[in-house]
PDB file of C-alpha atoms in Angstrom:
ATOM      1  CA  MET B   1      75.212 159.741 115.688  1.00  0.00           C
ATOM      2  CA  THR B   2      76.333 156.367 113.807  1.00  0.00           C
ATOM      3  CA  ILE B   3      78.686 154.467 115.954  1.00  0.00           C
ATOM      4  CA  LYS B   4      81.504 152.503 113.538  1.00  0.00           C
ATOM      5  CA  ARG B   5      82.084 149.076 114.718  1.00  0.00           C
ATOM      6  CA  ASP B   6      84.913 146.983 113.434  1.00  0.00           C
ATOM      7  CA  GLN B   7      85.099 143.479 112.573  1.00  0.00           C
ATOM      8  CA  THR B   8      86.241 141.078 115.187  1.00  0.00           C
ATOM      9  CA  LEU B   9      89.311 138.987 113.691  1.00  0.00           C
ATOM     10  CA  ILE B  10      89.969 136.195 115.516  1.00  0.00           C
ATOM     11  CA  ALA B  11      93.536 135.566 114.904  1.00  0.00           C
ATOM     12  CA  SER B  12      94.048 132.051 115.728  1.00  0.00           C
ATOM     13  CA  ILE B  13      91.220 130.883 113.526  1.00  0.00           C
ATOM     14  CA  GLN B  14      93.036 133.113 110.717  1.00  0.00           C
ATOM     15  CA  ARG B  15      95.887 131.532 111.190  1.00  0.00           C
ATOM     16  CA  ALA B  16      94.595 128.013 111.259  1.00  0.00           C
ATOM     17  CA  VAL B  17      92.722 128.619 108.265  1.00  0.00           C
ATOM     18  CA  HIS B  18      95.780 129.513 106.300  1.00  0.00           C
ATOM     19  CA  LEU B  19      97.619 126.252 107.368  1.00  0.00           C
ATOM     20  CA  ILE B  20      94.971 124.168 106.018  1.00  0.00           C
ATOM     21  CA  ASP B  21      94.883 126.230 102.666  1.00  0.00           C
ATOM     22  CA  VAL B  22      98.666 125.951 102.608  1.00  0.00           C
ATOM     23  CA  VAL B  23      98.102 122.085 102.745  1.00  0.00           C
ATOM     24  CA  ALA B  24      95.295 122.079 100.514  1.00  0.00           C
ATOM     25  CA  ASN B  25      97.010 123.405  97.633  1.00  0.00           C
ATOM     26  CA  ALA B  26     100.048 121.186  98.263  1.00  0.00           C
ATOM     27  CA  ARG B  27     101.039 118.952  95.982  1.00  0.00           C
ATOM     28  CA  ARG B  28     103.077 116.498  97.930  1.00  0.00           C
ATOM     29  CA  PRO B  29     102.986 115.734 101.763  1.00  0.00           C
ATOM     30  CA  VAL B  30     104.212 119.329 103.664  1.00  0.00           C
ATOM     31  CA  LEU B  31     106.945 119.355 106.588  1.00  0.00           C
ATOM     32  CA  VAL B  32     105.479 121.190 109.667  1.00  0.00           C
ATOM     33  CA  LYS B  33     109.419 123.430 109.291  1.00  0.00           C
ATOM     34  CA  ALA B  34     108.075 124.450 105.400  1.00  0.00           C
ATOM     35  CA  LEU B  35     104.468 124.976 106.846  1.00  0.00           C
ATOM     36  CA  ALA B  36     105.963 127.567 109.320  1.00  0.00           C
ATOM     37  CA  GLN B  37     107.972 129.458 106.657  1.00  0.00           C
ATOM     38  CA  GLU B  38     105.552 129.557 104.196  1.00  0.00           C
ATOM     39  CA  SER B  39     102.861 130.518 106.638  1.00  0.00           C
ATOM     40  CA  GLY B  40     105.334 133.431 108.284  1.00  0.00           C
ATOM     41  CA  LEU B  41     104.283 131.891 111.687  1.00  0.00           C
ATOM     42  CA  SER B  42     106.817 131.102 114.332  1.00  0.00           C
ATOM     43  CA  LEU B  43     107.636 127.421 114.600  1.00  0.00           C
ATOM     44  CA  GLY B  44     106.602 126.862 117.960  1.00  0.00           C
ATOM     45  CA  THR B  45     102.674 128.423 117.007  1.00  0.00           C
ATOM     46  CA  THR B  46     102.811 126.231 113.908  1.00  0.00           C
ATOM     47  CA  TYR B  47     103.202 123.129 115.970  1.00  0.00           C
ATOM     48  CA  ASN B  48     100.580 124.269 118.574  1.00  0.00           C
ATOM     49  CA  ILE B  49      97.952 124.854 115.723  1.00  0.00           C
ATOM     50  CA  VAL B  50      98.811 121.851 113.567  1.00  0.00           C
ATOM     51  CA  ARG B  51      98.421 119.460 116.894  1.00  0.00           C
ATOM     52  CA  THR B  52      94.992 121.071 117.466  1.00  0.00           C
ATOM     53  CA  LEU B  53      94.201 120.930 113.420  1.00  0.00           C
ATOM     54  CA  ILE B  54      95.359 116.938 113.273  1.00  0.00           C
ATOM     55  CA  HIS B  55      93.040 116.059 117.078  1.00  0.00           C
ATOM     56  CA  GLU B  56      89.956 117.836 115.116  1.00  0.00           C
ATOM     57  CA  GLY B  57      90.525 115.741 111.933  1.00  0.00           C
ATOM     58  CA  TYR B  58      91.266 118.529 109.732  1.00  0.00           C
ATOM     59  CA  LEU B  59      94.749 117.701 108.937  1.00  0.00           C
ATOM     60  CA  ARG B  60      96.793 114.002 109.047  1.00  0.00           C
ATOM     61  CA  GLN B  61     100.241 113.427 110.291  1.00  0.00           C
ATOM     62  CA  GLU B  62     101.811 111.033 107.590  1.00  0.00           C
ATOM     63  CA  PRO B  63     105.513 110.034 107.508  1.00  0.00           C
ATOM     64  CA  ASP B  64     106.976 112.205 105.025  1.00  0.00           C
ATOM     65  CA  GLY B  65     104.286 115.015 106.185  1.00  0.00           C
ATOM     66  CA  LEU B  66     100.762 116.526 106.365  1.00  0.00           C
ATOM     67  CA  VAL B  67      98.003 116.053 104.255  1.00  0.00           C
ATOM     68  CA  LEU B  68      94.102 117.159 104.428  1.00  0.00           C
ATOM     69  CA  GLY B  69      92.286 114.614 107.423  1.00  0.00           C
ATOM     70  CA  GLY B  70      89.072 113.401 106.766  1.00  0.00           C
ATOM     71  CA  ARG B  71      87.076 116.144 108.212  1.00  0.00           C
ATOM     72  CA  PHE B  72      88.170 118.378 105.560  1.00  0.00           C
ATOM     73  CA  PRO B  73      84.985 119.463 103.519  1.00  0.00           C
ATOM     74  CA  SER B  74      85.179 118.708  99.944  1.00  0.00           C
ATOM     75  CA  LEU B  75      84.328 122.333  98.802  1.00  0.00           C
ATOM     76  CA  ARG B  76      87.057 123.094  97.171  1.00  0.00           C
ATOM     77  CA  PRO B  77      87.606 123.497  93.397  1.00  0.00           C
ATOM     78  CA  GLU B  78      88.893 120.693  91.225  1.00  0.00           C
ATOM     79  CA  ASN B  79      91.775 121.597  90.575  1.00  0.00           C
ATOM     80  CA  ASP B  80      93.335 121.942  94.243  1.00  0.00           C
ATOM     81  CA  GLU B  81      96.051 119.440  94.569  1.00  0.00           C
ATOM     82  CA  GLY B  82      95.672 119.154  98.186  1.00  0.00           C
ATOM     83  CA  VAL B  83      92.392 117.666  97.960  1.00  0.00           C
ATOM     84  CA  PHE B  84      93.502 115.323  95.280  1.00  0.00           C
ATOM     85  CA  LEU B  85      96.517 113.954  96.884  1.00  0.00           C
ATOM     86  CA  ALA B  86      94.398 113.364 100.107  1.00  0.00           C
ATOM     87  CA  ARG B  87      92.479 110.910  98.670  1.00  0.00           C
ATOM     88  CA  VAL B  88      94.788 109.604  96.673  1.00  0.00           C
ATOM     89  CA  ARG B  89      97.646 109.367  99.582  1.00  0.00           C
ATOM     90  CA  SER B  90      94.701 107.320 101.750  1.00  0.00           C
ATOM     91  CA  SER B  91      93.922 104.367  98.782  1.00  0.00           C
ATOM     92  CA  LEU B  92      97.703 104.059  98.914  1.00  0.00           C
ATOM     93  CA  ARG B  93      97.692 103.456 102.269  1.00  0.00           C
ATOM     94  CA  ARG B  94      94.428 100.956 102.153  1.00  0.00           C
ATOM     95  CA  VAL B  95      96.383  98.851  99.567  1.00  0.00           C
ATOM     96  CA  THR B  96     100.015  98.677 101.145  1.00  0.00           C
ATOM     97  CA  ALA B  97      98.481  97.659 104.691  1.00  0.00           C
ATOM     98  CA  GLU B  98      96.058  95.111 102.310  1.00  0.00           C
ATOM     99  CA  LEU B  99      98.843  93.428 100.383  1.00  0.00           C
ATOM    100  CA  GLY B 100     102.046  94.396 102.190  1.00  0.00           C
ATOM    101  CA  ALA B 101     103.312  96.077  98.808  1.00  0.00           C
ATOM    102  CA  THR B 102     104.448  99.547  98.250  1.00  0.00           C
ATOM    103  CA  SER B 103     101.474 101.236  95.588  1.00  0.00           C
ATOM    104  CA  TYR B 104     101.984 103.941  93.665  1.00  0.00           C
ATOM    105  CA  LEU B 105      99.403 106.128  91.891  1.00  0.00           C
ATOM    106  CA  SER B 106     100.735 107.960  88.630  1.00  0.00           C
ATOM    107  CA  ARG B 107      98.695 110.426  85.907  1.00  0.00           C
ATOM    108  CA  PHE B 108      98.759 111.994  82.842  1.00  0.00           C
ATOM    109  CA  SER B 109      98.688 114.822  82.877  1.00  0.00           C
ATOM    110  CA  ASN B 110     100.177 117.785  80.178  1.00  0.00           C
ATOM    111  CA  GLY B 111     101.112 115.592  77.915  1.00  0.00           C
ATOM    112  CA  GLU B 112     103.179 113.649  80.476  1.00  0.00           C
ATOM    113  CA  VAL B 113     103.129 110.812  82.381  1.00  0.00           C
ATOM    114  CA  ASP B 114     103.777 111.695  86.693  1.00  0.00           C
ATOM    115  CA  ILE B 115     103.927 109.891  90.123  1.00  0.00           C
ATOM    116  CA  VAL B 116     101.481 111.561  92.080  1.00  0.00           C
ATOM    117  CA  ASP B 117     102.214 109.534  95.373  1.00  0.00           C
ATOM    118  CA  ILE B 118     103.959 106.809  96.844  1.00  0.00           C
ATOM    119  CA  VAL B 119     103.281 104.988 100.105  1.00  0.00           C
ATOM    120  CA  ASP B 120     105.703 102.248 101.141  1.00  0.00           C
ATOM    121  CA  ALA B 121     105.966  98.829 102.312  1.00  0.00           C
ATOM    122  CA  ALA B 122     108.231  98.186 105.134  1.00  0.00           C
ATOM    123  CA  PRO B 123     109.016  94.220 103.926  1.00  0.00           C
ATOM    124  CA  SER B 124     108.578  95.463 100.215  1.00  0.00           C
ATOM    125  CA  PRO B 125     110.939  99.007  99.656  1.00  0.00           C
ATOM    126  CA  ARG B 126     110.059 100.735  95.960  1.00  0.00           C
ATOM    127  CA  VAL B 127     111.759 100.443  93.455  1.00  0.00           C
ATOM    128  CA  GLU B 128     114.331 102.783  93.093  1.00  0.00           C
ATOM    129  CA  LEU B 129     113.256 105.461  89.918  1.00  0.00           C
ATOM    130  CA  TRP B 130     116.924 105.568  88.991  1.00  0.00           C
ATOM    131  CA  VAL B 131     115.274 106.431  85.906  1.00  0.00           C
ATOM    132  CA  GLY B 132     112.598 109.312  85.274  1.00  0.00           C
ATOM    133  CA  ILE B 133     108.883 107.877  84.541  1.00  0.00           C
ATOM    134  CA  ASN B 134     108.444 110.656  81.818  1.00  0.00           C
ATOM    135  CA  ASN B 135     111.965 108.806  80.174  1.00  0.00           C
ATOM    136  CA  SER B 136     110.617 104.746  80.939  1.00  0.00           C
ATOM    137  CA  ALA B 137     106.212 105.014  80.641  1.00  0.00           C
ATOM    138  CA  HIS B 138     107.089 101.854  77.674  1.00  0.00           C
ATOM    139  CA  ALA B 139     109.239  99.678  80.873  1.00  0.00           C
ATOM    140  CA  THR B 140     106.580 100.462  83.686  1.00  0.00           C
ATOM    141  CA  ALA B 141     102.889  98.974  84.150  1.00  0.00           C
ATOM    142  CA  LEU B 142     102.228 102.063  85.819  1.00  0.00           C
ATOM    143  CA  GLY B 143     103.172 103.838  82.393  1.00  0.00           C
ATOM    144  CA  LYS B 144     102.282 101.198  80.060  1.00  0.00           C
ATOM    145  CA  GLN B 145      98.300 101.434  82.026  1.00  0.00           C
ATOM    146  CA  ILE B 146      98.194 104.818  81.089  1.00  0.00           C
ATOM    147  CA  LEU B 147      99.306 104.513  77.485  1.00  0.00           C
ATOM    148  CA  THR B 148      96.696 101.792  77.014  1.00  0.00           C
ATOM    149  CA  GLU B 149      94.166 104.661  78.736  1.00  0.00           C
ATOM    150  CA  LEU B 150      95.034 106.927  75.961  1.00  0.00           C
ATOM    151  CA  ASP B 151      93.746 106.785  72.273  1.00  0.00           C
ATOM    152  CA  THR B 152      95.909 105.353  68.983  1.00  0.00           C
ATOM    153  CA  ASP B 153      96.812 109.588  68.644  1.00  0.00           C
ATOM    154  CA  GLY B 154      97.792 110.286  72.343  1.00  0.00           C
ATOM    155  CA  ARG B 155     100.045 107.259  72.105  1.00  0.00           C
ATOM    156  CA  LEU B 156     102.034 107.799  68.997  1.00  0.00           C
ATOM    157  CA  ASP B 157     102.377 111.291  69.864  1.00  0.00           C
ATOM    158  CA  TYR B 158     103.807 110.189  73.114  1.00  0.00           C
ATOM    159  CA  LEU B 159     105.758 107.508  72.172  1.00  0.00           C
ATOM    160  CA  SER B 160     106.887 109.942  69.479  1.00  0.00           C
ATOM    161  CA  ARG B 161     108.738 111.902  71.991  1.00  0.00           C
ATOM    162  CA  HIS B 162     110.054 109.578  74.232  1.00  0.00           C
ATOM    163  CA  PRO B 163     112.363 106.896  72.807  1.00  0.00           C
ATOM    164  CA  LEU B 164     111.456 103.059  73.963  1.00  0.00           C
ATOM    165  CA  ALA B 165     114.895 103.071  75.851  1.00  0.00           C
ATOM    166  CA  GLN B 166     116.181  99.286  76.880  1.00  0.00           C
ATOM    167  CA  LEU B 167     116.631  99.447  80.621  1.00  0.00           C
ATOM    168  CA  THR B 168     116.547  95.926  81.123  1.00  0.00           C
ATOM    169  CA  SER B 169     117.419  93.021  78.886  1.00  0.00           C
ATOM    170  CA  HIS B 170     113.318  92.460  79.731  1.00  0.00           C
ATOM    171  CA  THR B 171     112.409  95.626  78.394  1.00  0.00           C
ATOM    172  CA  ILE B 172     109.981  95.913  75.191  1.00  0.00           C
ATOM    173  CA  SER B 173     111.550  98.496  73.101  1.00  0.00           C
ATOM    174  CA  ASN B 174     110.369  97.541  69.819  1.00  0.00           C
ATOM    175  CA  ARG B 175     107.040  99.877  69.232  1.00  0.00           C
ATOM    176  CA  ARG B 176     104.777  97.604  67.328  1.00  0.00           C
ATOM    177  CA  THR B 177     105.279  94.977  69.818  1.00  0.00           C
ATOM    178  CA  LEU B 178     104.316  97.825  73.267  1.00  0.00           C
ATOM    179  CA  LEU B 179     101.182  98.664  70.990  1.00  0.00           C
ATOM    180  CA  GLU B 180     100.428  95.144  70.388  1.00  0.00           C
ATOM    181  CA  GLU B 181     100.543  94.284  73.918  1.00  0.00           C
ATOM    182  CA  LEU B 182      98.664  97.842  75.345  1.00  0.00           C
ATOM    183  CA  ASP B 183      95.853  96.556  72.532  1.00  0.00           C
ATOM    184  CA  HIS B 184      95.132  93.125  74.377  1.00  0.00           C
ATOM    185  CA  HIS B 185      95.833  93.923  77.542  1.00  0.00           C
ATOM    186  CA  PRO B 186      93.292  97.161  78.520  1.00  0.00           C
ATOM    187  CA  GLU B 187      92.316  96.634  82.005  1.00  0.00           C
ATOM    188  CA  SER B 188      95.831  96.019  83.565  1.00  0.00           C
ATOM    189  CA  ALA B 189      99.591  96.289  83.003  1.00  0.00           C
ATOM    190  CA  ILE B 190     102.222  94.069  83.936  1.00  0.00           C
ATOM    191  CA  ASP B 191     105.937  95.096  83.764  1.00  0.00           C
ATOM    192  CA  ARG B 192     108.707  91.338  85.144  1.00  0.00           C
ATOM    193  CA  GLN B 193     111.716  93.032  85.423  1.00  0.00           C
ATOM    194  CA  GLU B 194     111.590  95.580  82.636  1.00  0.00           C
ATOM    195  CA  TYR B 195     112.694  98.185  84.656  1.00  0.00           C
ATOM    196  CA  ALA B 196     114.725  97.237  87.603  1.00  0.00           C
ATOM    197  CA  ILE B 197     115.542  93.471  87.781  1.00  0.00           C
ATOM    198  CA  GLY B 198     114.004  91.651  90.476  1.00  0.00           C
ATOM    199  CA  PHE B 199     110.904  93.492  90.469  1.00  0.00           C
ATOM    200  CA  THR B 200     107.476  92.974  89.462  1.00  0.00           C
ATOM    201  CA  CYS B 201     104.743  95.698  88.626  1.00  0.00           C
ATOM    202  CA  ILE B 202     101.075  95.773  88.325  1.00  0.00           C
ATOM    203  CA  ALA B 203      98.650  98.268  87.406  1.00  0.00           C
ATOM    204  CA  VAL B 204      95.113  98.692  87.129  1.00  0.00           C
ATOM    205  CA  PRO B 205      93.409 102.004  85.605  1.00  0.00           C
ATOM    206  CA  VAL B 206      91.877 104.927  87.284  1.00  0.00           C
ATOM    207  CA  ARG B 207      89.210 106.402  85.530  1.00  0.00           C
ATOM    208  CA  SER B 208      87.585 109.478  86.522  1.00  0.00           C
ATOM    209  CA  PRO B 209      85.981 112.522  84.360  1.00  0.00           C
ATOM    210  CA  GLY B 210      89.324 114.754  83.062  1.00  0.00           C
ATOM    211  CA  LEU B 211      91.302 112.303  84.696  1.00  0.00           C
ATOM    212  CA  ILE B 212      93.484 109.406  83.508  1.00  0.00           C
ATOM    213  CA  ALA B 213      95.865 107.488  85.885  1.00  0.00           C
ATOM    214  CA  SER B 214      97.051 104.249  86.987  1.00  0.00           C
ATOM    215  CA  LEU B 215      97.117 102.310  90.726  1.00  0.00           C
ATOM    216  CA  ALA B 216     100.155 100.053  90.887  1.00  0.00           C
ATOM    217  CA  VAL B 217     102.008  97.498  93.532  1.00  0.00           C
ATOM    218  CA  SER B 218     105.656  96.653  92.971  1.00  0.00           C
ATOM    219  CA  LEU B 219     106.828  92.946  94.504  1.00  0.00           C
ATOM    220  CA  PRO B 220     109.944  91.227  94.564  1.00  0.00           C
ATOM    221  CA  SER B 221     109.917  89.234  91.282  1.00  0.00           C
ATOM    222  CA  ASP B 222     110.635  86.038  93.229  1.00  0.00           C
ATOM    223  CA  LEU B 223     108.226  86.337  95.703  1.00  0.00           C
ATOM    224  CA  LYS B 224     106.519  82.815  95.825  1.00  0.00           C
ATOM    225  CA  ALA B 225     103.133  84.408  97.084  1.00  0.00           C
ATOM    226  CA  LEU B 226     102.691  86.451  94.219  1.00  0.00           C
ATOM    227  CA  ASP B 227      99.644  85.829  92.107  1.00  0.00           C
ATOM    228  CA  PRO B 228      99.134  88.513  89.141  1.00  0.00           C
ATOM    229  CA  GLU B 229      95.332  87.640  88.512  1.00  0.00           C
ATOM    230  CA  ALA B 230      94.358  87.874  92.468  1.00  0.00           C
ATOM    231  CA  ILE B 231      96.676  91.400  92.980  1.00  0.00           C
ATOM    232  CA  VAL B 232      94.644  92.615  89.422  1.00  0.00           C
ATOM    233  CA  ARG B 233      91.542  92.269  91.165  1.00  0.00           C
ATOM    234  CA  ARG B 234      92.299  93.892  94.746  1.00  0.00           C
ATOM    235  CA  LEU B 235      93.685  96.465  92.815  1.00  0.00           C
ATOM    236  CA  GLN B 236      90.689  97.011  90.533  1.00  0.00           C
ATOM    237  CA  THR B 237      88.657  96.828  93.711  1.00  0.00           C
ATOM    238  CA  PHE B 238      90.231 100.121  95.693  1.00  0.00           C
ATOM    239  CA  ALA B 239      90.868 101.511  91.874  1.00  0.00           C
ATOM    240  CA  GLY B 240      86.903 101.438  91.522  1.00  0.00           C
ATOM    241  CA  LYS B 241      86.901 103.019  94.796  1.00  0.00           C
ATOM    242  CA  LEU B 242      88.793 106.407  94.493  1.00  0.00           C
ATOM    243  CA  SER B 243      87.578 106.639  91.200  1.00  0.00           C
ATOM    244  CA  VAL B 244      84.253 107.072  92.631  1.00  0.00           C
ATOM    245  CA  GLN B 245      85.857 109.259  95.049  1.00  0.00           C
ATOM    246  CA  LEU B 246      87.852 111.630  92.895  1.00  0.00           C
ATOM    247  CA  GLY B 247      85.046 111.744  90.176  1.00  0.00           C
ATOM    248  CA  ALA B 248      82.567 113.022  93.130  1.00  0.00           C
ATOM    249  CA  ASP B 249      84.849 115.580  94.327  1.00  0.00           C
ATOM    250  CA  ARG B 250      84.905 117.114  90.749  1.00  0.00           C
ATOM    251  CA  PHE B 251      81.035 117.362  90.879  1.00  0.00           C
ATOM    252  CA  GLY B 252      81.186 118.729  94.265  1.00  0.00           C
ATOM    253  CA  GLN B 253      78.781 115.761  95.446  1.00  0.00           C
ATOM    254  CA  PHE B 254      81.256 113.726  97.898  1.00  0.00           C
ATOM    255  CA  THR B 255      80.968 114.127 101.170  1.00  0.00           C
ATOM    256  CA  ILE B 256      82.714 112.976 104.339  1.00  0.00           C
TER     257      ILE B 256
END
């Protein structure tokens, strides 16, 4: 007589893994309430599991929601947005802490420039994005740095689909002038009040296999201590480290 033994599944572990999976696939930090709705768990149960996962380092609480924590094993496919966001958020927090400036990361995806994440600095709040990045890449360091990374055909294609709107009196709206600037400054980009009056934005490339991205900060243009060259050097250090992390993630070689 053969006795059939059912597998014993531990419900609490199943719930925890499901919550991690939701965060790992989210493009933005996830609020606990949204996590409860997505998972079908009660809010109280979700809070209890989340507290445990934060304590153990598998999730991390950010001001705007949850991202993956430092102990999360990097064994997931390269297209998991949550893994990408967790790496980016950690880097942006370090940039903001050191430079005291709001930091940004943008990337080129499906033919468009998108902002991936922003970490605010209390003394230097983010620039109000009154025009979407898709329609203002030519007027932002974030966008100009990505345009610099594209080949000639890629730049012309993008610019043919996005007119160079004159957002401020400082905006470069002439295509030839913009292309000349991109050619002359491949390793960094700057906009001096080209997107918003009173703000200067500085960006550097983040280069990784299959990824075109830029790391940037924004600062008040009248800041006395504003030293663009020094900021570029610091950003390049952060961007280099992030490039290594993201590149290793894609080949499954990075360990936390």
